[in-house]
Coordinates of C-alpha atoms in Angstrom, one line a residue:
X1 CA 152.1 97.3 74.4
X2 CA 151.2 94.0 75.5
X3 CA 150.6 94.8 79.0
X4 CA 148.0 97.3 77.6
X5 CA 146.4 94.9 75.1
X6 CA 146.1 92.3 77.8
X7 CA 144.6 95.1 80.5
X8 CA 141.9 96.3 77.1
X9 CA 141.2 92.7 76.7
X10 CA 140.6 92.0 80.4
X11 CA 138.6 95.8 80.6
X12 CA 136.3 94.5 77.8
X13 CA 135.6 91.6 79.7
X14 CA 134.7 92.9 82.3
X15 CA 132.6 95.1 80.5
X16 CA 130.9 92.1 79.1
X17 CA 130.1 90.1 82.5
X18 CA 128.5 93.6 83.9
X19 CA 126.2 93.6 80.4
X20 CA 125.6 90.0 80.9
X21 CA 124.5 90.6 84.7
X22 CA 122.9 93.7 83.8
X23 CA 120.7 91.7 81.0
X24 CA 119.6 89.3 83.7
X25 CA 118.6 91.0 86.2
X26 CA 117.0 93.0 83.8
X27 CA 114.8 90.1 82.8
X28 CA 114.5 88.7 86.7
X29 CA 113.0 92.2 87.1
X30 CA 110.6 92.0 84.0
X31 CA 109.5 88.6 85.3
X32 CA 108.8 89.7 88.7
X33 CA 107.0 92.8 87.8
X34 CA 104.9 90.2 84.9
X35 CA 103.9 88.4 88.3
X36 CA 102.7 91.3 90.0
X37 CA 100.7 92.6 87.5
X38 CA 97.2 91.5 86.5
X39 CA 97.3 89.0 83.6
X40 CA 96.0 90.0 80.4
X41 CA 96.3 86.7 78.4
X42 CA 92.4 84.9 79.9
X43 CA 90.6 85.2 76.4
X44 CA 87.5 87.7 77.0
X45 CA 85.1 89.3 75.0
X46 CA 87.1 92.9 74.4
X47 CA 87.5 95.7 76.8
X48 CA 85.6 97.9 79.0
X49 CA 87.1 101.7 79.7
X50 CA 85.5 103.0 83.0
X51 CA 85.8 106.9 82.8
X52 CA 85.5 108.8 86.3
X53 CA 85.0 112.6 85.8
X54 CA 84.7 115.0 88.5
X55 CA 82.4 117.7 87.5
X56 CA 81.4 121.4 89.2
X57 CA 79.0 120.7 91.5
X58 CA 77.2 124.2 90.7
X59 CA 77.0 123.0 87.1
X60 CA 76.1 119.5 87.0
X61 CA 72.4 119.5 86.1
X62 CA 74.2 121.8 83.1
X63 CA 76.4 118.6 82.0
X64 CA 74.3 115.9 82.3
X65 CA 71.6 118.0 80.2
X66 CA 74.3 118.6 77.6
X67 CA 75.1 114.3 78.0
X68 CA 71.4 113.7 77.5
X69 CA 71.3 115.6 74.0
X70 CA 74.5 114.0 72.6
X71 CA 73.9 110.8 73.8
X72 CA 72.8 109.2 70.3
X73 CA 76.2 110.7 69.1
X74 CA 78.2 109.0 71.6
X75 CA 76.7 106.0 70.7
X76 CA 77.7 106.3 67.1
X77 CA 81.4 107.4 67.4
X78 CA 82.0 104.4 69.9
X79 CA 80.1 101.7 67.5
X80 CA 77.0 101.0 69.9
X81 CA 79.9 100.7 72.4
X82 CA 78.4 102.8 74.7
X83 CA 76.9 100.9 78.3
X84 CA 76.3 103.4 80.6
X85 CA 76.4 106.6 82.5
X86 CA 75.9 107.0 86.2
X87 CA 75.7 109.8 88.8
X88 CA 77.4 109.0 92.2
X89 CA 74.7 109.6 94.9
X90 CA 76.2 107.5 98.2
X91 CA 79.9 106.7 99.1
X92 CA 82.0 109.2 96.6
X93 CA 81.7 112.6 95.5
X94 CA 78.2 114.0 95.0
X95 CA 79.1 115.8 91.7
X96 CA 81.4 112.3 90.3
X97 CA 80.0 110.5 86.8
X98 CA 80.9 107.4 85.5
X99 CA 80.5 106.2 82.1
X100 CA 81.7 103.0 80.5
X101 CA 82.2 102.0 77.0
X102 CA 83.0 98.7 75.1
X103 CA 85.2 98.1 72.1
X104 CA 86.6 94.7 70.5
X105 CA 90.3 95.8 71.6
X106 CA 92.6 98.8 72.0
X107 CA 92.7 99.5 68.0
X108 CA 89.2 99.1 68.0
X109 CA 89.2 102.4 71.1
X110 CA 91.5 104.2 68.8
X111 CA 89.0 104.1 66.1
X112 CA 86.3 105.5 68.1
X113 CA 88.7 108.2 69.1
X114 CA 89.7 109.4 66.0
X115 CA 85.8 109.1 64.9
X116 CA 85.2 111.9 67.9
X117 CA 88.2 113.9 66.3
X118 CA 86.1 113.6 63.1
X119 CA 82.8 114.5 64.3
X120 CA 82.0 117.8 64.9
X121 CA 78.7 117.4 66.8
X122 CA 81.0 115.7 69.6
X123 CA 84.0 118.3 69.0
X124 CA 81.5 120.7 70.0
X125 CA 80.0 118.8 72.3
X126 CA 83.7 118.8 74.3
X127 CA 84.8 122.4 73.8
X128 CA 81.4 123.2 75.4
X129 CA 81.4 120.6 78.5
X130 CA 85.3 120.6 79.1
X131 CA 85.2 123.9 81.4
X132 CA 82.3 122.2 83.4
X133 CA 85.3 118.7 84.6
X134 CA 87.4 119.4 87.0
X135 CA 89.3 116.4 86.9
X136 CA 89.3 113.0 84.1
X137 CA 90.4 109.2 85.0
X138 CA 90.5 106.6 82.4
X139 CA 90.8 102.9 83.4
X140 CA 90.8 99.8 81.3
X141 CA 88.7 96.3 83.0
X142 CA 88.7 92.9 81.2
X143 CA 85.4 90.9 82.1
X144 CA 85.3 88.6 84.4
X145 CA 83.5 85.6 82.4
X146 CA 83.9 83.0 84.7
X147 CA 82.6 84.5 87.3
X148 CA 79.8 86.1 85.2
X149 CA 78.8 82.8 83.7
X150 CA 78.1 81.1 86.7
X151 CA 75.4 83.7 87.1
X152 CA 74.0 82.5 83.6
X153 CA 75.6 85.4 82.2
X154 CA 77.1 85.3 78.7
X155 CA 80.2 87.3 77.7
X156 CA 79.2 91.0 77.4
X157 CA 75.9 90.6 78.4
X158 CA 75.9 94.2 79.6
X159 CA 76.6 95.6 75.7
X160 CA 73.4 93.3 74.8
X161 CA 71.4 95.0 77.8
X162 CA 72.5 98.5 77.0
X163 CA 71.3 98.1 73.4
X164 CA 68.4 96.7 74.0
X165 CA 67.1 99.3 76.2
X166 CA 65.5 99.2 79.6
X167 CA 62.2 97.8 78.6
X168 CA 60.1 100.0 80.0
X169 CA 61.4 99.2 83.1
X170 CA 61.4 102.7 85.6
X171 CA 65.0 103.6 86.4
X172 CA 67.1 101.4 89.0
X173 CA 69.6 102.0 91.3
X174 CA 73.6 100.8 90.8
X175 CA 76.2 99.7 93.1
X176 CA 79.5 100.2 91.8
X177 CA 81.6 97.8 94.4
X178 CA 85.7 98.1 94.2
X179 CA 88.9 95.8 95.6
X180 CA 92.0 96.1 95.6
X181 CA 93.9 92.9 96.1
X182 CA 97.1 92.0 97.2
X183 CA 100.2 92.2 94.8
X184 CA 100.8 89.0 92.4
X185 CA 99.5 86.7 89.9
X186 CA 97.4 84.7 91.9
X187 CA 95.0 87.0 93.8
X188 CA 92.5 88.3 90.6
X189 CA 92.4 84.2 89.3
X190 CA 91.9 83.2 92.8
X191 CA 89.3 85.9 93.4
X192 CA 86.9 84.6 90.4
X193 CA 87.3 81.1 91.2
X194 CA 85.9 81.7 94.6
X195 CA 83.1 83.8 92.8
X196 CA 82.2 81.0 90.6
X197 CA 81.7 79.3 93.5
X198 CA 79.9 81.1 95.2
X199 CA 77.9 83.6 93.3
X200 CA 74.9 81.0 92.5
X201 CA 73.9 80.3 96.3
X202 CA 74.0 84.5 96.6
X203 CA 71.5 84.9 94.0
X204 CA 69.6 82.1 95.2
X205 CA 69.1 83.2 98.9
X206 CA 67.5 86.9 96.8
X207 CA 64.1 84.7 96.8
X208 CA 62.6 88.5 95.6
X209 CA 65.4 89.3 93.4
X210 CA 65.9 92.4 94.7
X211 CA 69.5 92.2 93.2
X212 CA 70.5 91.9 89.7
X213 CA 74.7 91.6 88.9
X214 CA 75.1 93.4 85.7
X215 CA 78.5 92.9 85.3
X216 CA 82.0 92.0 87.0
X217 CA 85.7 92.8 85.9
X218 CA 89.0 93.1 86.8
X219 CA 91.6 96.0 86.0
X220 CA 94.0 96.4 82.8
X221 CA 95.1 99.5 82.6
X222 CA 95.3 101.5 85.0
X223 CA 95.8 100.9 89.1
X224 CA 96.4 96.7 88.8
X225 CA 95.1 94.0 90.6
X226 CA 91.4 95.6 91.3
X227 CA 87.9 94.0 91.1
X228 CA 85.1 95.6 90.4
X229 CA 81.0 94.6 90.4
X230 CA 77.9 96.4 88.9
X231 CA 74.5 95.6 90.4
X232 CA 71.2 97.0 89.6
X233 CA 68.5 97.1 92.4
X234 CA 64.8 99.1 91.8
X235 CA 65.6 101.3 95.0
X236 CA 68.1 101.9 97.7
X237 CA 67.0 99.9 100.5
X238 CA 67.0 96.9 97.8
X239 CA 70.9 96.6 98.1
X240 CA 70.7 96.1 102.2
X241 CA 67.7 93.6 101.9
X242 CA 69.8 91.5 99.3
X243 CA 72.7 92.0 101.3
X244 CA 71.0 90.4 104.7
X245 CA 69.8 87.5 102.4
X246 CA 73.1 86.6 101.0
X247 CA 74.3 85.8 104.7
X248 CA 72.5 82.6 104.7
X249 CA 74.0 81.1 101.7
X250 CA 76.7 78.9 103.0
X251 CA 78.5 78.9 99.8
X252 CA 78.7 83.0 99.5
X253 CA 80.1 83.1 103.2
X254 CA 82.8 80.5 102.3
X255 CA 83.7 82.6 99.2
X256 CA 83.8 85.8 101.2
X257 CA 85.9 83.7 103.6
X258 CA 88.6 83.2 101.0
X259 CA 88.5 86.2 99.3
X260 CA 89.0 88.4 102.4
X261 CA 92.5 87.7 103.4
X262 CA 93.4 89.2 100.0
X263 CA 91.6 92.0 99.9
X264 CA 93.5 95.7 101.0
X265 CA 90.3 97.6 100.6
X266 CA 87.1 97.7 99.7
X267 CA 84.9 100.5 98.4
X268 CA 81.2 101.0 97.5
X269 CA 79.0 103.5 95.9
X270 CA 75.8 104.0 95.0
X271 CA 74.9 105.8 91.7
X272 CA 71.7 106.4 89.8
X273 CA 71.8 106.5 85.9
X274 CA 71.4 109.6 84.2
X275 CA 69.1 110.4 81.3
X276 CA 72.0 109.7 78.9
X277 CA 72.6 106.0 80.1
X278 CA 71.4 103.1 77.7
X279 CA 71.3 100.9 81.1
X280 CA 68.6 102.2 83.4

């Protein structure tokens, strides 16, 4: 009996140094995957979900049309959250829309949600449009304020521009520019540090001003450790003529210069807003 108490005793400690190992590496592997993520903790002014639908080409005009005639609704069930609404045109899929909203937080999405459950002018609205998407993508970006400030941009200064309206100005043209960085902490802070930098000698060489950011952010939810930039331009050939001029502001080159290294791709398109979109 002893000999079997002694070999339970020394099986349950066993048991408990392969719990104990088990916890830490547990936690090591927490740590290590809190490091490779995208950091959530910068204070910013709420959230920004970017939603990428891919629509039948032969019935696109169809669902933009139905999108311009529910557009006030969308505005109400998201809370004036609603920014814009874009058509790809150059450098993705012809018949691709992107629309982006902002809330306060994630209870503040769940609300508008549940207000689209509730309304049945958007209920119909979906059962309508849903066989006309071939495919949905939901991503969640944080903004980028430091970067966006040193452009003499406020936090969600795109909200304030999508509700004020366009201004009578005639629709622009948007390039929607995308990174994916390296793995780790470090690359997304390091990436807006060197934009800080950098961004006010870009916009300075635009002596026309050609090119207007309209927002930056970086991702949440969704694939981690991206960047993405909004700008607005009054035609197509605007976004090569700004692009030449930034090449001879030192400051942007140097920032490009660090940012590059980290950088596993790099995507742009060009997109033109569609009659639904409060930014034109």
């Amino acid at each position: 009996r002893t000999s079997t108490r002694h070999l339970s005793f020394a099986m349950f400690r066993a048991a408990l140094r392969r719990a104990s190992t088990h916890a830490s590496l547990n936690a090591r592997a927490r740590g290590a995957f809190r490091a490779l993520a995208t950091s959530a903790t910068q204070k910013t002014g709420g959230i920004y979900e970017v939603r990428t639908y891919d629509i039948e080409p032969s019935r696109l005009d169809e669902y933009l049309a139905m999108c311009a005639d529910s557009a006030n609704e969308r505005k109400k069930v998201t809370n004036e959250g609603f920014v814009g609404f874009f058509v790809t045109e150059l450098g993705g899929d012809a018949h691709e829309v992107t629309h982006v909203y902002r809330y306060d937080d994630y209870d503040a999405r769940d609300d508008a949600r549940n207000a689209m459950k509730r309304s049945e002018t958007w209920t119909a609205f979906l059962k309508a449009s849903k066989p006309m998407v071939r495919r949905q993508k939901s991503e969640i970006f944080l903004e980028a304020t430091k970067a966006t400030a040193s452009a003499g941009m406020e936090a969600n200064d795109v909200l304030r521009r999508a509700r004020e309206g366009n201004g009578g100005r005639a629709d622009g043209v948007f390039e929607w520019r995308r990174y994916q960085l390296e793995l780790g902490y470090n690359p997304i802070p390091k990436l807006v540090d060197a934009l800080a930098k950098g961004l006010p000698s870009k916009l300075a060489s635009d002596r026309d001003g050609r090119g207007e950011l309209v927002w930056m952010g970086y991702s949440d939810v969704g694939k981690l450790n991206q960047f993405v930039e909004l700008w607005r331009y009054d035609c197509y050939q605007d976004h090569i003529k700004a692009r030449e001029a930034a090449r001879s502001a030192d400051a942007w080159r140097a920032a490009i210069n660090e940012i590059a290294p980290m950088v596993q791709m790099f995507d742009t398109q060009l997109m033109r807003p569609a009659a639904a979109s409060p930014i034109k």
